[in-house]
Amino acid sequence: MASEGASNKNADCTLCDKIGLKPFTKENVFHYYIPLHGVVSYSALAVNVMNPGFVSKILPKKDLTNVLLLSSLAGTAFYIYGRPHLSKIPNSRRGLYAILGGSLFSMGSVLAWALMRSVLPRENAALATIAGLASGAVLVKLSVDYFTDCDKLVDKN
């Protein structure tokens, strides 16, 4: 019976490894899964800002902009909070830095998308959607690279 439980646990871990997910631990929930949810919300926010008609067709009486914005902000803040280069900063200040970074990233992206949307042709919703998703992907990649480089500067001793 005990060996069945162990083999199921190993099978679950193998499945997680195959699809690229981390095991559910407290650390992974806060520093992997919540930020992952934030990236999904960020992508949906990009579509919502760049092509608001698309979301209104799916959910005609629901405006999810604020929910997506807050979820994106929370995911970004949890990501920043968990970065190694901030590990020696007191938790309260670290939390403030994380909220500031999440707010600037999320709100700055919304502003950039709104400006981008104003210069794109109104009749081409597909172009606006692709531009929003592509620019969001570039911003996320640059941000992750920036934090990775910052983390490399931390003395590991």
mmCIF file of C-alpha atoms in Angstrom:
data_model
loop_
_atom_site.group_PDB
_atom_site.id
_atom_site.type_symbol
_atom_site.label_atom_id
_atom_site.label_comp_id
_atom_site.label_asym_id
_atom_site.label_seq_id
_atom_site.Cartn_x
_atom_site.Cartn_y
_atom_site.Cartn_z
ATOM 1 C CA MET A 1 0.000 0.000 0.000
ATOM 2 C CA ALA A 2 2.801 2.432 0.884
ATOM 3 C CA SER A 3 4.590 1.634 -2.360
ATOM 4 C CA GLU A 4 1.420 2.510 -4.336
ATOM 5 C CA GLY A 5 1.362 5.965 -2.740
ATOM 6 C CA ALA A 6 5.042 6.461 -3.513
ATOM 7 C CA SER A 7 4.602 5.388 -7.127
ATOM 8 C CA ASN A 8 1.612 7.750 -7.547
ATOM 9 C CA LYS A 9 3.642 10.611 -6.104
ATOM 10 C CA ASN A 10 6.483 9.836 -8.516
ATOM 11 C CA ALA A 11 4.005 9.628 -11.409
ATOM 12 C CA ASP A 12 2.585 13.037 -10.448
ATOM 13 C CA CYS A 13 6.058 14.569 -10.317
ATOM 14 C CA THR A 14 6.936 13.015 -13.678
ATOM 15 C CA LEU A 15 3.741 14.448 -15.171
ATOM 16 C CA CYS A 16 4.551 17.877 -13.704
ATOM 17 C CA ASP A 17 8.065 17.635 -15.166
ATOM 18 C CA LYS A 18 6.721 16.643 -18.584
ATOM 19 C CA ILE A 19 4.388 19.624 -18.839
ATOM 20 C CA GLY A 20 6.818 22.005 -17.141
ATOM 21 C CA LEU A 21 4.975 22.636 -13.883
ATOM 22 C CA LYS A 22 6.540 22.745 -10.447
ATOM 23 C CA PRO A 23 5.227 20.699 -7.507
ATOM 24 C CA PHE A 24 2.692 22.401 -5.229
ATOM 25 C CA THR A 25 4.695 23.742 -2.308
ATOM 26 C CA LYS A 26 4.163 26.963 -0.379
ATOM 27 C CA GLU A 27 7.219 28.468 -2.058
ATOM 28 C CA ASN A 28 6.079 27.462 -5.566
ATOM 29 C CA VAL A 29 2.522 28.719 -5.039
ATOM 30 C CA PHE A 30 3.746 32.180 -4.026
ATOM 31 C CA HIS A 31 6.694 32.506 -6.392
ATOM 32 C CA TYR A 32 5.624 30.419 -9.395
ATOM 33 C CA TYR A 33 1.875 29.774 -9.621
ATOM 34 C CA ILE A 34 0.600 33.221 -8.555
ATOM 35 C CA PRO A 35 3.037 34.940 -10.970
ATOM 36 C CA LEU A 36 2.018 32.435 -13.669
ATOM 37 C CA HIS A 37 -1.620 33.369 -13.092
ATOM 38 C CA GLY A 38 -0.552 37.014 -13.307
ATOM 39 C CA VAL A 39 1.015 36.427 -16.745
ATOM 40 C CA VAL A 40 -2.189 34.805 -17.985
ATOM 41 C CA SER A 41 -4.185 37.772 -16.658
ATOM 42 C CA TYR A 42 -1.664 40.165 -18.197
ATOM 43 C CA SER A 43 -2.164 38.521 -21.590
ATOM 44 C CA ALA A 44 -5.942 38.735 -21.237
ATOM 45 C CA LEU A 45 -5.552 42.385 -20.198
ATOM 46 C CA ALA A 46 -3.560 43.061 -23.368
ATOM 47 C CA VAL A 47 -6.376 41.608 -25.471
ATOM 48 C CA ASN A 48 -8.995 43.493 -23.447
ATOM 49 C CA VAL A 49 -7.269 46.862 -23.895
ATOM 50 C CA MET A 50 -6.299 46.366 -27.516
ATOM 51 C CA ASN A 51 -9.540 44.722 -28.667
ATOM 52 C CA PRO A 52 -12.320 45.484 -26.161
ATOM 53 C CA GLY A 53 -14.981 44.272 -28.606
ATOM 54 C CA PHE A 54 -13.600 40.730 -28.421
ATOM 55 C CA VAL A 55 -14.100 40.425 -24.675
ATOM 56 C CA SER A 56 -17.532 42.071 -24.814
ATOM 57 C CA LYS A 57 -18.648 39.406 -27.317
ATOM 58 C CA ILE A 58 -17.635 36.647 -24.891
ATOM 59 C CA LEU A 59 -18.934 38.356 -21.721
ATOM 60 C CA PRO A 60 -21.436 40.983 -22.892
ATOM 61 C CA LYS A 61 -22.307 42.506 -19.512
ATOM 62 C CA LYS A 62 -19.018 42.026 -17.677
ATOM 63 C CA ASP A 63 -16.085 44.416 -17.733
ATOM 64 C CA LEU A 64 -13.104 42.452 -16.490
ATOM 65 C CA THR A 65 -10.517 45.185 -16.986
ATOM 66 C CA ASN A 66 -10.076 45.952 -13.276
ATOM 67 C CA VAL A 67 -10.029 42.272 -12.299
ATOM 68 C CA LEU A 68 -7.406 41.508 -14.945
ATOM 69 C CA LEU A 69 -5.370 44.564 -13.955
ATOM 70 C CA LEU A 70 -5.374 43.642 -10.255
ATOM 71 C CA SER A 71 -4.553 40.026 -11.012
ATOM 72 C CA SER A 72 -1.671 41.092 -13.245
ATOM 73 C CA LEU A 73 -0.436 43.486 -10.566
ATOM 74 C CA ALA A 74 -0.620 40.784 -7.876
ATOM 75 C CA GLY A 75 1.215 38.240 -10.027
ATOM 76 C CA THR A 76 3.952 40.741 -10.831
ATOM 77 C CA ALA A 77 4.254 41.816 -7.187
ATOM 78 C CA PHE A 78 4.606 38.217 -5.981
ATOM 79 C CA TYR A 79 7.226 37.600 -8.676
ATOM 80 C CA ILE A 80 9.242 40.660 -7.645
ATOM 81 C CA TYR A 81 8.885 39.905 -3.930
ATOM 82 C CA GLY A 82 10.421 36.459 -4.422
ATOM 83 C CA ARG A 83 13.494 37.611 -6.313
ATOM 84 C CA PRO A 84 16.809 36.663 -4.665
ATOM 85 C CA HIS A 85 18.313 40.140 -5.047
ATOM 86 C CA LEU A 86 15.684 41.429 -2.586
ATOM 87 C CA SER A 87 16.084 38.614 -0.055
ATOM 88 C CA LYS A 88 18.079 40.688 2.448
ATOM 89 C CA ILE A 89 15.652 43.640 2.353
ATOM 90 C CA PRO A 90 13.185 43.803 5.291
ATOM 91 C CA ASN A 91 9.830 42.213 4.343
ATOM 92 C CA SER A 92 7.801 45.429 4.680
ATOM 93 C CA ARG A 93 10.106 47.396 2.366
ATOM 94 C CA ARG A 94 10.401 44.424 0.023
ATOM 95 C CA GLY A 95 6.596 44.269 -0.148
ATOM 96 C CA LEU A 96 6.403 47.965 -0.969
ATOM 97 C CA TYR A 97 9.014 47.539 -3.714
ATOM 98 C CA ALA A 98 7.036 44.609 -5.104
ATOM 99 C CA ILE A 99 3.747 46.537 -5.119
ATOM 100 C CA LEU A 100 5.447 49.536 -6.723
ATOM 101 C CA GLY A 101 7.051 47.372 -9.411
ATOM 102 C CA GLY A 102 3.822 45.495 -10.092
ATOM 103 C CA SER A 103 1.851 48.732 -10.327
ATOM 104 C CA LEU A 104 4.329 50.445 -12.632
ATOM 105 C CA PHE A 105 4.577 47.400 -14.884
ATOM 106 C CA SER A 106 0.830 46.777 -15.139
ATOM 107 C CA MET A 107 -0.312 50.394 -15.383
ATOM 108 C CA GLY A 108 2.550 51.304 -17.706
ATOM 109 C CA SER A 109 1.569 48.459 -20.002
ATOM 110 C CA VAL A 110 -2.058 49.613 -20.075
ATOM 111 C CA LEU A 111 -0.905 53.126 -20.982
ATOM 112 C CA ALA A 112 1.408 51.790 -23.698
ATOM 113 C CA TRP A 113 -1.390 49.646 -25.150
ATOM 114 C CA ALA A 114 -3.826 52.567 -25.103
ATOM 115 C CA LEU A 115 -1.307 54.717 -26.979
ATOM 116 C CA MET A 116 -0.566 51.887 -29.398
ATOM 117 C CA ARG A 117 -4.285 51.319 -29.964
ATOM 118 C CA SER A 118 -4.792 55.003 -30.786
ATOM 119 C CA VAL A 119 -2.339 54.825 -33.704
ATOM 120 C CA LEU A 120 -3.509 51.484 -35.131
ATOM 121 C CA PRO A 121 -6.381 51.371 -37.615
ATOM 122 C CA ARG A 122 -9.696 51.009 -35.743
ATOM 123 C CA GLU A 123 -11.118 48.553 -38.245
ATOM 124 C CA ASN A 124 -8.290 46.038 -37.820
ATOM 125 C CA ALA A 125 -9.057 44.342 -34.508
ATOM 126 C CA ALA A 126 -6.871 41.328 -35.334
ATOM 127 C CA LEU A 127 -3.819 43.548 -35.801
ATOM 128 C CA ALA A 128 -4.531 45.302 -32.498
ATOM 129 C CA THR A 129 -4.880 41.967 -30.683
ATOM 130 C CA ILE A 130 -1.650 40.605 -32.143
ATOM 131 C CA ALA A 131 0.169 43.877 -31.356
ATOM 132 C CA GLY A 132 -1.065 43.748 -27.755
ATOM 133 C CA LEU A 133 -0.057 40.118 -27.211
ATOM 134 C CA ALA A 134 3.306 40.558 -28.956
ATOM 135 C CA SER A 135 4.210 43.736 -27.068
ATOM 136 C CA GLY A 136 3.106 42.126 -23.800
ATOM 137 C CA ALA A 137 5.305 39.100 -24.493
ATOM 138 C CA VAL A 138 8.278 41.368 -25.229
ATOM 139 C CA LEU A 139 7.700 43.372 -22.026
ATOM 140 C CA VAL A 140 7.420 40.208 -19.915
ATOM 141 C CA LYS A 141 10.572 38.708 -21.481
ATOM 142 C CA LEU A 142 12.577 41.912 -20.968
ATOM 143 C CA SER A 143 11.376 42.186 -17.366
ATOM 144 C CA VAL A 144 12.233 38.570 -16.548
ATOM 145 C CA ASP A 145 15.675 39.026 -18.129
ATOM 146 C CA TYR A 146 16.217 42.213 -16.107
ATOM 147 C CA PHE A 147 15.364 40.519 -12.810
ATOM 148 C CA THR A 148 17.469 37.473 -13.703
ATOM 149 C CA ASP A 149 20.448 39.745 -14.370
ATOM 150 C CA CYS A 150 19.852 41.593 -11.070
ATOM 151 C CA ASP A 151 19.742 38.275 -9.237
ATOM 152 C CA LYS A 152 23.103 37.291 -10.733
ATOM 153 C CA LEU A 153 24.684 40.322 -9.045
ATOM 154 C CA VAL A 154 23.782 39.051 -5.574
ATOM 155 C CA ASP A 155 26.632 37.637 -3.522
ATOM 156 C CA LYS A 156 25.776 33.974 -2.948
ATOM 157 C CA ASN A 157 27.787 33.777 0.308
#
